[in-house]
CSV table of N, CA and C in Angstrom, one decimal:
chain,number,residue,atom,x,y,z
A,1,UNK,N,23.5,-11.2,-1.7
A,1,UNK,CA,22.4,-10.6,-2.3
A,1,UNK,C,22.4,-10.7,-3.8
A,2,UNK,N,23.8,-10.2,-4.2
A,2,UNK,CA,23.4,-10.0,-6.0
A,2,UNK,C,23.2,-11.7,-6.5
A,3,UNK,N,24.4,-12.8,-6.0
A,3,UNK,CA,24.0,-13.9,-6.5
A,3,UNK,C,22.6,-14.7,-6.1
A,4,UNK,N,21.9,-14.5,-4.9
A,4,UNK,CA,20.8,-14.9,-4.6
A,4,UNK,C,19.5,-14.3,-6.3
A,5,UNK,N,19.7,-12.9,-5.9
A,5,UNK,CA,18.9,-12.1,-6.7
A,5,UNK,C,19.1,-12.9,-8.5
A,6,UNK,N,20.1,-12.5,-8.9
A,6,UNK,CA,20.6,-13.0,-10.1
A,6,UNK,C,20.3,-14.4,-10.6
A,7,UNK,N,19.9,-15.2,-9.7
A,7,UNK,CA,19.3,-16.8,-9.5
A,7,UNK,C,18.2,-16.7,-9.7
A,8,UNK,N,17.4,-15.7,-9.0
A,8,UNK,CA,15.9,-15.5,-8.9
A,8,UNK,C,15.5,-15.2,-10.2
A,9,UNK,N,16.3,-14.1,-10.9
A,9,UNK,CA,16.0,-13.3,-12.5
A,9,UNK,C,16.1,-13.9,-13.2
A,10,UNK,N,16.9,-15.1,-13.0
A,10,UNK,CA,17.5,-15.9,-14.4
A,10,UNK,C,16.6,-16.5,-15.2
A,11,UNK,N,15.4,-16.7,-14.6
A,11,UNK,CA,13.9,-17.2,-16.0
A,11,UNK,C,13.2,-16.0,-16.1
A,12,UNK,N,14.1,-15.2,-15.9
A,12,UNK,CA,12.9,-13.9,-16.3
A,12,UNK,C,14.0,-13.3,-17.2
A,13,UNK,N,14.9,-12.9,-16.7
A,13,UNK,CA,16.3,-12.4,-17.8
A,13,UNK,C,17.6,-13.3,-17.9
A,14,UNK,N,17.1,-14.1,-18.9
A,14,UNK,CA,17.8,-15.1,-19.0
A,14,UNK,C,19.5,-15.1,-19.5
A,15,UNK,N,19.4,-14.2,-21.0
A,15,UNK,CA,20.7,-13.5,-21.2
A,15,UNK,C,21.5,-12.6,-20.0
A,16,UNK,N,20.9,-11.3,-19.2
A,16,UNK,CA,21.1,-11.0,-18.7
A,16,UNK,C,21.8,-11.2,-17.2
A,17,UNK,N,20.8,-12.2,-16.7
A,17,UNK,CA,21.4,-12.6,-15.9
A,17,UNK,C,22.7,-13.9,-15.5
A,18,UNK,N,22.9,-14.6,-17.1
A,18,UNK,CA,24.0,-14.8,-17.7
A,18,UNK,C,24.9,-14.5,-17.5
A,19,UNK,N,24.9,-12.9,-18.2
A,19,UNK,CA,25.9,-11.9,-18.4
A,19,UNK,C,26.9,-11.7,-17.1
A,20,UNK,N,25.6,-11.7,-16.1
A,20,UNK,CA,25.8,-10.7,-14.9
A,20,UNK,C,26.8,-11.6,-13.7
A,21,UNK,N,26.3,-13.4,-14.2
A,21,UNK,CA,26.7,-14.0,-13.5
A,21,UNK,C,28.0,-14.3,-14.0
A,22,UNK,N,28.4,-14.4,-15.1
A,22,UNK,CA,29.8,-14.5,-15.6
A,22,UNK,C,30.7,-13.2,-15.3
A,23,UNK,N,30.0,-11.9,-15.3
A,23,UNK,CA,31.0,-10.9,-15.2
A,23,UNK,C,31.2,-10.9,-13.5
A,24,UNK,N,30.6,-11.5,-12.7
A,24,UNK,CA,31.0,-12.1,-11.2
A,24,UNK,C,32.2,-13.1,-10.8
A,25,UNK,N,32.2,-13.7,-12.6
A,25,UNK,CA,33.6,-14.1,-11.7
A,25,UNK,C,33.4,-16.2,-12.4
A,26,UNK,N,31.7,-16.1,-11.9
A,26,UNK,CA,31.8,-17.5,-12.2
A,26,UNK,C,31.6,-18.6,-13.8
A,27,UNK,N,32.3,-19.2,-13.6
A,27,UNK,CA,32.7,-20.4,-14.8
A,27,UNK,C,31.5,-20.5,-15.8
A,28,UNK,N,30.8,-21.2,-15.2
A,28,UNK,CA,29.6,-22.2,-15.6
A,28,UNK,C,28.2,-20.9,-16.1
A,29,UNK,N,27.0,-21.7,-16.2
A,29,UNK,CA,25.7,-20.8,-16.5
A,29,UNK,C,24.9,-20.2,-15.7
A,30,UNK,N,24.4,-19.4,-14.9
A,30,UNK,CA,23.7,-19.3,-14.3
A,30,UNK,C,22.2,-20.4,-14.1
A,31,UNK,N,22.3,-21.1,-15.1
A,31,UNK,CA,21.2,-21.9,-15.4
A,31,UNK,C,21.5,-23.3,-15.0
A,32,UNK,N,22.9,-23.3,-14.9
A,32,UNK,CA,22.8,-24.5,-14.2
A,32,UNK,C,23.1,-24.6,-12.4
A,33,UNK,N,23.0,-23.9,-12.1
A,33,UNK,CA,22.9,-23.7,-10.5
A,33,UNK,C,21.0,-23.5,-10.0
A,34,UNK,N,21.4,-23.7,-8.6
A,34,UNK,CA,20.1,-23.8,-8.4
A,34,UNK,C,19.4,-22.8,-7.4
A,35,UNK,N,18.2,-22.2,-7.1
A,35,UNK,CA,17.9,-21.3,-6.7
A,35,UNK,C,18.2,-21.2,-5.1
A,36,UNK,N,17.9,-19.8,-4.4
A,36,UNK,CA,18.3,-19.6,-3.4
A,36,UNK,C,17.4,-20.5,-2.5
A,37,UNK,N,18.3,-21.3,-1.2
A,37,UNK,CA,17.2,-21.5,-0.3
A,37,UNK,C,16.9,-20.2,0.2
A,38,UNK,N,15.3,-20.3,0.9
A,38,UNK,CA,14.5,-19.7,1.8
A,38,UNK,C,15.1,-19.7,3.1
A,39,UNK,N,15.6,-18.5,3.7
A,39,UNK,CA,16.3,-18.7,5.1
A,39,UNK,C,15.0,-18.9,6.0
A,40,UNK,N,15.2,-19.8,7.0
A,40,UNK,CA,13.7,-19.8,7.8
A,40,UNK,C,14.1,-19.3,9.3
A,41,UNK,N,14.6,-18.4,9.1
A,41,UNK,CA,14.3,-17.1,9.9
A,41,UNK,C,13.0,-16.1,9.5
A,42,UNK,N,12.8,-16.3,8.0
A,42,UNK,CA,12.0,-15.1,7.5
A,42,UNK,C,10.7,-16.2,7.1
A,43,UNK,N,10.9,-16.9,8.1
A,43,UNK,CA,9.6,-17.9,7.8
A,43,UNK,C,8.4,-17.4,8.4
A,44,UNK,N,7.1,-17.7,7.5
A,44,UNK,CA,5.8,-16.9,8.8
A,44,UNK,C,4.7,-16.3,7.9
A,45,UNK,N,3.8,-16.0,8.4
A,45,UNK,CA,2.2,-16.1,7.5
A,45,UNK,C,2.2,-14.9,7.7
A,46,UNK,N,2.9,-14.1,8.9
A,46,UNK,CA,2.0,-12.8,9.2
A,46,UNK,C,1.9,-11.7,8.4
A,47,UNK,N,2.8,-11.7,7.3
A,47,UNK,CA,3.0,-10.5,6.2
A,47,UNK,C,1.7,-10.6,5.2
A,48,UNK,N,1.7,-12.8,5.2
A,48,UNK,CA,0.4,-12.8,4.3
A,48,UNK,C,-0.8,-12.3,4.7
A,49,UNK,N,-1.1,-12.3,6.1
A,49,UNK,CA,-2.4,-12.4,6.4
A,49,UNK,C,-2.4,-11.0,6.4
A,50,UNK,N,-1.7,-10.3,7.1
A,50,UNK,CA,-1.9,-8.8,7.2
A,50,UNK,C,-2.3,-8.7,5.0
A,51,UNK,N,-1.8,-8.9,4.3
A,51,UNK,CA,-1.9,-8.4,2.9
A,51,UNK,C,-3.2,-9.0,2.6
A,52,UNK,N,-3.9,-10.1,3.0
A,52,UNK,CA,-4.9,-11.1,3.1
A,52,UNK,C,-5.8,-10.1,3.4
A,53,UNK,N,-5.8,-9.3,4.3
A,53,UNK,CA,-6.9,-8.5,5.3
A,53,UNK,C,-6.8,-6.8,4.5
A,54,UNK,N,-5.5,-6.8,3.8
A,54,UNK,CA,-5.7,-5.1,2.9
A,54,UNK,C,-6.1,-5.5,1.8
A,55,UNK,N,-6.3,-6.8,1.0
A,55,UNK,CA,-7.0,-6.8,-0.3
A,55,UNK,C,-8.6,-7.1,0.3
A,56,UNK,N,-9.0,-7.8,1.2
A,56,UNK,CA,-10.4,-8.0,1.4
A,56,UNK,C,-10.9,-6.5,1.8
A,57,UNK,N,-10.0,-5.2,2.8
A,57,UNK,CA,-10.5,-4.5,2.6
A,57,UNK,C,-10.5,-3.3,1.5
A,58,UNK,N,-9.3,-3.4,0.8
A,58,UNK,CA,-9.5,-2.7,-0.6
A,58,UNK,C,-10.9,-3.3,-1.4
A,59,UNK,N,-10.7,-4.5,-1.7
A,59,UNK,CA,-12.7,-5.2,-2.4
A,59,UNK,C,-13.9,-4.2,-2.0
A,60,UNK,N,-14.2,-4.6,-0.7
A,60,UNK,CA,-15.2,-4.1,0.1
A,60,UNK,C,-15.4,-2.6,-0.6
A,61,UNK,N,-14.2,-1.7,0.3
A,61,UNK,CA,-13.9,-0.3,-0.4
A,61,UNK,C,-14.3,0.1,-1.3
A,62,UNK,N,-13.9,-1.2,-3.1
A,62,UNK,CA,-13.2,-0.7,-4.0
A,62,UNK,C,-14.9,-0.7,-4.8
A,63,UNK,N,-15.7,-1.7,-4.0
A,63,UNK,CA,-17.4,-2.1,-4.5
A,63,UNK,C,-18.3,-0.6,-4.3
A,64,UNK,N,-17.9,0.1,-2.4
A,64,UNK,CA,-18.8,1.5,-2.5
A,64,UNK,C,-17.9,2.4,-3.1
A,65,UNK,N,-17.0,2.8,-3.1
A,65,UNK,CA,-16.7,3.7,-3.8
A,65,UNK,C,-17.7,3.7,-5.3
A,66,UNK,N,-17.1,2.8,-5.6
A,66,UNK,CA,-17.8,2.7,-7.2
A,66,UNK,C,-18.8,3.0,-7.2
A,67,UNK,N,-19.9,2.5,-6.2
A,67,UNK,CA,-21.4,2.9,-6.3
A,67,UNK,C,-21.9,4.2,-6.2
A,68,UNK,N,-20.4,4.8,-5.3
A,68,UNK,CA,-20.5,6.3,-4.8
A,68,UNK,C,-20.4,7.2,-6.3
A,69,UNK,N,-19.1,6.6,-6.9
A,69,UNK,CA,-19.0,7.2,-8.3
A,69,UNK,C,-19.9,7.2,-9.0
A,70,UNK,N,-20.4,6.2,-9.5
A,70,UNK,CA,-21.5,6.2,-10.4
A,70,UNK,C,-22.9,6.9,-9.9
A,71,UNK,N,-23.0,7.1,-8.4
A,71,UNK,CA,-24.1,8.2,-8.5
A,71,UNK,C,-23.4,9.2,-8.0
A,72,UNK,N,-22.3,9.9,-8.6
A,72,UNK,CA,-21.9,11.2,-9.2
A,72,UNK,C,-21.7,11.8,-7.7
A,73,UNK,N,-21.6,11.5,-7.0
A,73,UNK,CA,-20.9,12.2,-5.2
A,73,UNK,C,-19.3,12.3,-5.8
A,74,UNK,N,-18.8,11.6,-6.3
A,74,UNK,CA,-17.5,12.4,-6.4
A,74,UNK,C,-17.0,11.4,-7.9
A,75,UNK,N,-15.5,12.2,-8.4
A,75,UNK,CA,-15.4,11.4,-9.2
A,75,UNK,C,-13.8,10.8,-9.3
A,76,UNK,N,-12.9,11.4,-8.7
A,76,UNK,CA,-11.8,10.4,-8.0
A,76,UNK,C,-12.4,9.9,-6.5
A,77,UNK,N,-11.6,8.3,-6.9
A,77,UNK,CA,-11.5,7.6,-5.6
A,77,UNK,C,-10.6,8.4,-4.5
A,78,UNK,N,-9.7,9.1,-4.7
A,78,UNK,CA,-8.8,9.9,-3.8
A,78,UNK,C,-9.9,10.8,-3.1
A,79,UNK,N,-11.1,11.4,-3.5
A,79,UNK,CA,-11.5,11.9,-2.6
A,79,UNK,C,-12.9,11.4,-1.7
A,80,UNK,N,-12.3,10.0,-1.6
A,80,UNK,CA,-13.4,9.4,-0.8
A,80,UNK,C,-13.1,9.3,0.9
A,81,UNK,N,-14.1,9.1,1.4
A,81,UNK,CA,-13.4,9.4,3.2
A,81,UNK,C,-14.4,8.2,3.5
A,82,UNK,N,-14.1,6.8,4.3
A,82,UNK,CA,-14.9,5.8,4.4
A,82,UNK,C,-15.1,5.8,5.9
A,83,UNK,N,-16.3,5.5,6.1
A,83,UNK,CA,-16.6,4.8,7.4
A,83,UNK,C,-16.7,3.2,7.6
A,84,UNK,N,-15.5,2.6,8.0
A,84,UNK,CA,-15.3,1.0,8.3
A,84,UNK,C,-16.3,0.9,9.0
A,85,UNK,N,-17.2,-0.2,9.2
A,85,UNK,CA,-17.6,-0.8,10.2
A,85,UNK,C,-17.3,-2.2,10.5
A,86,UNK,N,-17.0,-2.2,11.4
A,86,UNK,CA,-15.6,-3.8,11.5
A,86,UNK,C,-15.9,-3.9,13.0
A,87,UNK,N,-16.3,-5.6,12.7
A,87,UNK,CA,-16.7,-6.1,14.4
A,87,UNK,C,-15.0,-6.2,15.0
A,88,UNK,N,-15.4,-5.8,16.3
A,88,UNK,CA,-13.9,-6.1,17.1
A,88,UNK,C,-13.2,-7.3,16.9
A,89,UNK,N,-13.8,-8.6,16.4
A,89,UNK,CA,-13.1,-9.9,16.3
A,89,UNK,C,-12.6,-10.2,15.0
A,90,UNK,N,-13.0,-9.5,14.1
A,90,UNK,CA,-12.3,-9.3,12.8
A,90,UNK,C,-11.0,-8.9,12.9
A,91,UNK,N,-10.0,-9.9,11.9
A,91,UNK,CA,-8.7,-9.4,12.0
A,91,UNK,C,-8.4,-8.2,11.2
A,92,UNK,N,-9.5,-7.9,10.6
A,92,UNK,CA,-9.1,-6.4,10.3
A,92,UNK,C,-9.0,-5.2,10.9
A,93,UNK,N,-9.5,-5.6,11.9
A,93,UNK,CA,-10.2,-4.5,13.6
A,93,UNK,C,-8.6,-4.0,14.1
A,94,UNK,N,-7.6,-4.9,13.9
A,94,UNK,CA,-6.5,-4.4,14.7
A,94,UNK,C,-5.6,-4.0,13.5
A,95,UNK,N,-6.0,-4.3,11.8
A,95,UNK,CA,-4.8,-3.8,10.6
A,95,UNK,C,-5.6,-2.3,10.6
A,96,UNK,N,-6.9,-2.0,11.2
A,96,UNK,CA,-7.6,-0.5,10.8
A,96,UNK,C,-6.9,0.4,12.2
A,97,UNK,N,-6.6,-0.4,13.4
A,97,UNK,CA,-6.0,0.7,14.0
A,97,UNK,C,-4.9,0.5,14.6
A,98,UNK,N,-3.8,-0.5,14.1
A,98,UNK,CA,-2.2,-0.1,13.8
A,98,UNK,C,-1.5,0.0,12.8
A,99,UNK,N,-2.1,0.3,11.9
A,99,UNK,CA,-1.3,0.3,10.6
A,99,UNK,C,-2.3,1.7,9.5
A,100,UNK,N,-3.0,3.0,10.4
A,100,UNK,CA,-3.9,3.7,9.8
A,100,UNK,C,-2.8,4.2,8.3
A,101,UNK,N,-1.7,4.3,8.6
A,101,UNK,CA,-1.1,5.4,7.5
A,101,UNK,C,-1.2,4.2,6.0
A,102,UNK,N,-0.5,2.9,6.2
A,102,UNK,CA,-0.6,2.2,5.5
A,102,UNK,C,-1.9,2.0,5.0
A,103,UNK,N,-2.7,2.0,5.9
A,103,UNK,CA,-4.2,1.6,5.0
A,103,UNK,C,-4.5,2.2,4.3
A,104,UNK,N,-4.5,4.0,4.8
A,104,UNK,CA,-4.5,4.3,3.6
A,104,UNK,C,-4.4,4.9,2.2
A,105,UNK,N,-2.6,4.3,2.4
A,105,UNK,CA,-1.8,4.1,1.2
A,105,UNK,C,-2.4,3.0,0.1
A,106,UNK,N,-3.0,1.7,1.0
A,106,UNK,CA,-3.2,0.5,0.0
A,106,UNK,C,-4.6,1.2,-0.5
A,107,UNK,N,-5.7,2.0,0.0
A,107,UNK,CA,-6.8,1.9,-0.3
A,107,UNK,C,-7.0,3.2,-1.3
A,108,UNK,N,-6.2,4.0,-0.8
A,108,UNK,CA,-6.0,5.0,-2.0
A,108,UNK,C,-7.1,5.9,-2.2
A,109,UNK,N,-7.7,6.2,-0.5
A,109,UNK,CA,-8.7,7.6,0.0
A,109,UNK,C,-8.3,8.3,0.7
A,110,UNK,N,-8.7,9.7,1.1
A,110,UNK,CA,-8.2,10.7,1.9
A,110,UNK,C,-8.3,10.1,3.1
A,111,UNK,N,-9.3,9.7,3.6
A,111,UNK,CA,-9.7,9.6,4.8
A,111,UNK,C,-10.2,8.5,5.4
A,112,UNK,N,-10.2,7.6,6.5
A,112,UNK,CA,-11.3,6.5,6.9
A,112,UNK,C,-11.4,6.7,8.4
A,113,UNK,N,-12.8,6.4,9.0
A,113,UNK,CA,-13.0,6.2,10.1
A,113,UNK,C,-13.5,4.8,10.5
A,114,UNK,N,-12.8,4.3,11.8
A,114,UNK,CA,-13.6,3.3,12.1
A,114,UNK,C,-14.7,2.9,13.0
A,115,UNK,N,-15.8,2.5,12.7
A,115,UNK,CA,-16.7,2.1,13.7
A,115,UNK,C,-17.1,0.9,14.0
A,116,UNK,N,-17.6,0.6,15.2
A,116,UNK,CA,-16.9,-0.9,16.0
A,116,UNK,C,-18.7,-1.2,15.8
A,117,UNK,N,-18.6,-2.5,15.3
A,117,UNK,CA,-20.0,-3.2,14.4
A,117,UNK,C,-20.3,-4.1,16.0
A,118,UNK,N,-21.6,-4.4,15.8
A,118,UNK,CA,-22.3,-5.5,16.6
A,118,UNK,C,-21.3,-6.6,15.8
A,119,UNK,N,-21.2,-7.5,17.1
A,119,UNK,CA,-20.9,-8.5,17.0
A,119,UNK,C,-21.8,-9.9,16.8
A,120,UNK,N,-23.2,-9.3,16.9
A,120,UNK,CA,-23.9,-10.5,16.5
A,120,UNK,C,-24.8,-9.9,15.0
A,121,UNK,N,-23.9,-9.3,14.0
A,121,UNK,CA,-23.8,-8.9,12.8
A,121,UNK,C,-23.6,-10.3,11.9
A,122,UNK,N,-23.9,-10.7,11.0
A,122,UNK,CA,-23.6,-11.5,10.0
A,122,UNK,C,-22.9,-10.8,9.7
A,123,UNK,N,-22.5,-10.0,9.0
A,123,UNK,CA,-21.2,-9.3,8.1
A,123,UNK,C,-20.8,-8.9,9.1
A,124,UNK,N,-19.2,-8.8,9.1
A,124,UNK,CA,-18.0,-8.3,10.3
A,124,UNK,C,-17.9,-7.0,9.7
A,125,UNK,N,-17.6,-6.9,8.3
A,125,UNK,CA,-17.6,-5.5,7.0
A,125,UNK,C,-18.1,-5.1,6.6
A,126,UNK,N,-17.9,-3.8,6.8
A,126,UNK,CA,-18.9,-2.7,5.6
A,126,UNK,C,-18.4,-1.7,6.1
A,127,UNK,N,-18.6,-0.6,4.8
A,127,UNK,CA,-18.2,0.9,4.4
A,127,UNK,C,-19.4,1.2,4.1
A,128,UNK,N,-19.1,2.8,4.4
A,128,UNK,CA,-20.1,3.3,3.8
A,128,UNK,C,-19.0,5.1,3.4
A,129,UNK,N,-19.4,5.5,2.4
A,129,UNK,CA,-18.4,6.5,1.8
A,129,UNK,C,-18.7,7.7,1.2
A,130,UNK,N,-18.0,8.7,1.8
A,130,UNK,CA,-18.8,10.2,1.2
A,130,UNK,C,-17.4,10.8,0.5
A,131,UNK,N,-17.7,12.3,0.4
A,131,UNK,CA,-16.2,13.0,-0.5
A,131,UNK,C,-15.8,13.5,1.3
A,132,UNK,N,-14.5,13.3,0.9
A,132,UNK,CA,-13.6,14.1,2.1
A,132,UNK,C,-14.1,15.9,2.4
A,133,UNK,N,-13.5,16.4,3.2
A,133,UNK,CA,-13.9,17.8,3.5
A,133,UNK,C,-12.4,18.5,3.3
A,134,UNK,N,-11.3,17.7,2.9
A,134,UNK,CA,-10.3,18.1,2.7
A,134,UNK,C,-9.7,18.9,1.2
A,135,UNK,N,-9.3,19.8,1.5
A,135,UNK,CA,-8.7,20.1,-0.3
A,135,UNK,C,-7.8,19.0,-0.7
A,136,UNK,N,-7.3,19.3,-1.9
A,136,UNK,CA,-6.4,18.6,-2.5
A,136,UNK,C,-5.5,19.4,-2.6
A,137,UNK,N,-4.1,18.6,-2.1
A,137,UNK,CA,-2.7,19.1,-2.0
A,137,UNK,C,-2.1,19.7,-3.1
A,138,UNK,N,-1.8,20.6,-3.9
A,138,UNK,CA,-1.0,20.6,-4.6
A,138,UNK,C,0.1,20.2,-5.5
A,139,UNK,N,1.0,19.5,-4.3
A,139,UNK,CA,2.4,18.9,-4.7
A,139,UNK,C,1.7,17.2,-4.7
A,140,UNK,N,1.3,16.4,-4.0
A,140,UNK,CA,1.1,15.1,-4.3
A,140,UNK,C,-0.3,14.8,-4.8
A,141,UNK,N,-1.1,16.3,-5.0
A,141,UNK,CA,-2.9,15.6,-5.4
A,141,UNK,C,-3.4,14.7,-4.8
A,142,UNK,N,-3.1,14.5,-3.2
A,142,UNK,CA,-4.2,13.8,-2.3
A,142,UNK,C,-4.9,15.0,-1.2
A,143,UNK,N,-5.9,14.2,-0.9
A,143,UNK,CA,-6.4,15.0,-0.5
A,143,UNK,C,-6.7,14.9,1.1
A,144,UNK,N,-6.1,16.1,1.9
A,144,UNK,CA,-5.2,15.6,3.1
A,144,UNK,C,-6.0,17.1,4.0
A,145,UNK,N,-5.4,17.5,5.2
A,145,UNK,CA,-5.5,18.4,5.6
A,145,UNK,C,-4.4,19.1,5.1
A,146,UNK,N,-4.4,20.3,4.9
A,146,UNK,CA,-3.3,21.7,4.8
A,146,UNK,C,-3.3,22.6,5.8
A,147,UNK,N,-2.2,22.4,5.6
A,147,UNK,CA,-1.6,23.9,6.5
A,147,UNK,C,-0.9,23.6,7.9
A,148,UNK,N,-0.3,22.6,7.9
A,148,UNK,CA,-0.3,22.3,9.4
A,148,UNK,C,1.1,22.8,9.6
A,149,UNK,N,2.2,23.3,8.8
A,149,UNK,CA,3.0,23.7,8.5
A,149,UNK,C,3.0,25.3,8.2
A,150,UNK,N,4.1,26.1,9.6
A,150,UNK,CA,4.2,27.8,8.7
A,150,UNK,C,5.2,27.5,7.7
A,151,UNK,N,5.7,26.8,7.3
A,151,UNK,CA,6.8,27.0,6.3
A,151,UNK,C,6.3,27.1,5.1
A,152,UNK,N,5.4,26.3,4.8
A,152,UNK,CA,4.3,25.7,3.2
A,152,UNK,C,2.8,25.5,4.1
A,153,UNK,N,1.9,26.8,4.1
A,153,UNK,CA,0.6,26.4,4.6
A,153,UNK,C,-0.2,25.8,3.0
A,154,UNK,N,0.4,25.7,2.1
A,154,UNK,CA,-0.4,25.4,0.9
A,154,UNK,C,-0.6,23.7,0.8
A,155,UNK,N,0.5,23.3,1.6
A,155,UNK,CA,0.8,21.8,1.0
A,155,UNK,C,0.2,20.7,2.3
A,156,UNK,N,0.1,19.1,2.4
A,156,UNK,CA,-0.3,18.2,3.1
A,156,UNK,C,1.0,18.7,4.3
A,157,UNK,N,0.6,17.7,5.8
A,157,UNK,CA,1.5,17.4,6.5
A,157,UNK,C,2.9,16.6,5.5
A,158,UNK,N,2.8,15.9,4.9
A,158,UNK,CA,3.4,14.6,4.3
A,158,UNK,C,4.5,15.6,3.6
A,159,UNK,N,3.6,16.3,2.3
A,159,UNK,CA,4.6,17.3,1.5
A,159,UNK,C,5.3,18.3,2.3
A,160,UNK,N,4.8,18.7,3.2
A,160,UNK,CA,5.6,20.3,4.1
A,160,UNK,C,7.2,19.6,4.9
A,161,UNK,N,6.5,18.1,4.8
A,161,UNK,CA,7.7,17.4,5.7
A,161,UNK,C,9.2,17.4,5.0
A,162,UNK,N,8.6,16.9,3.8
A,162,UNK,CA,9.6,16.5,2.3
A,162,UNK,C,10.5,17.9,2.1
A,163,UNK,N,9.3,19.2,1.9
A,163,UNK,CA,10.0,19.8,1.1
A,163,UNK,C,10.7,20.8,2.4
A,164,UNK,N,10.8,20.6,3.9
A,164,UNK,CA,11.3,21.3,4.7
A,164,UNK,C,13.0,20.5,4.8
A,165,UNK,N,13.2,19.4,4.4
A,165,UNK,CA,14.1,18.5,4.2
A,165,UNK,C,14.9,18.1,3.0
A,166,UNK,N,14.6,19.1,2.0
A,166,UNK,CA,14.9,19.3,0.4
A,166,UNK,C,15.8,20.8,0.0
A,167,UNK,N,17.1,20.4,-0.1
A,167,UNK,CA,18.1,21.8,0.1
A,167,UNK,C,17.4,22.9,-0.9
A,168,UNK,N,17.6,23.9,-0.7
A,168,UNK,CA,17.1,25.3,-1.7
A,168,UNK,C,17.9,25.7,-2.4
């Protein structure tokens, strides 16, 4: 790992990763060796496409929200709650309901629901987006359900988890 890594860095930190390769032990420049092969075990599209399908639906997202902003329904994106509408043959139909927590982490709203679009839609996509009905958490400022915790009724599920797991 560090020599792989240190190979990777070397046109970015060139001194550095110099340094780092000589205090490893070896002779020569880091600059004159050559980069790591690609193991092709870790060969495969599917990380791209899944990331392919959370930036087309962050876009989408990132267009109503704004419209939402600008006519003054809310004024952080965190407190938007979206309604997907995504035909079932869209490969986004299966990133919106196995991967809900990740989504949305990338999209960066309290809330989304999905609703399942005609399929003889020209557009597979669309949102449509109001303010959440949720408060905003305290400890992380998103805006989540509270209270689902007696230990911290103040805080998200997410926070009550952290801080039930954080010595006193």
């Amino acid at each position: 790992v560090f020599e792989s890594l240190t190979r990777l860095l070397a046109p970015i930190l060139a001194y550095t990763a110099d340094e780092a390769w000589e205090f490893a032990g070896h002779s020569t420049s880091i600059h004159l060796d050559s980069f790591p092969e690609p193991d092709p075990e870790f060969a495969g599209d599917s990380a791209t496409t899944e990331i392919s399908q959370l930036e087309r639906l962050r876009d989408t997202a990132q267009i109503a929200i704004d419209e939402a902003v600008k006519g003054g329904q809310f004024r952080k994106r965190e407190r938007a709650s979206l309604t997907v509408t995504v035909n079932p043959s869209d490969p986004a139909a299966a990133l919106l309901a196995d991967r809900r927590d990740e989504v949305l982490e990338f999209l960066m709203v309290s809330d989304f629901k999905v609703a399942e679009g005609d399929s003889a839609e020209t557009e597979s996509l669309s949102m449509a987006v109001e303010e959440t009905s949720h408060p905003e958490c305290p400890r992380c400022r998103r805006s989540l359900p509270l209270g689902d915790h007696d230990a911290h009724p103040d805080l998200c599920e997410r926070c009550s988890d952290v801080m039930a797991t954080q010595p006193v």
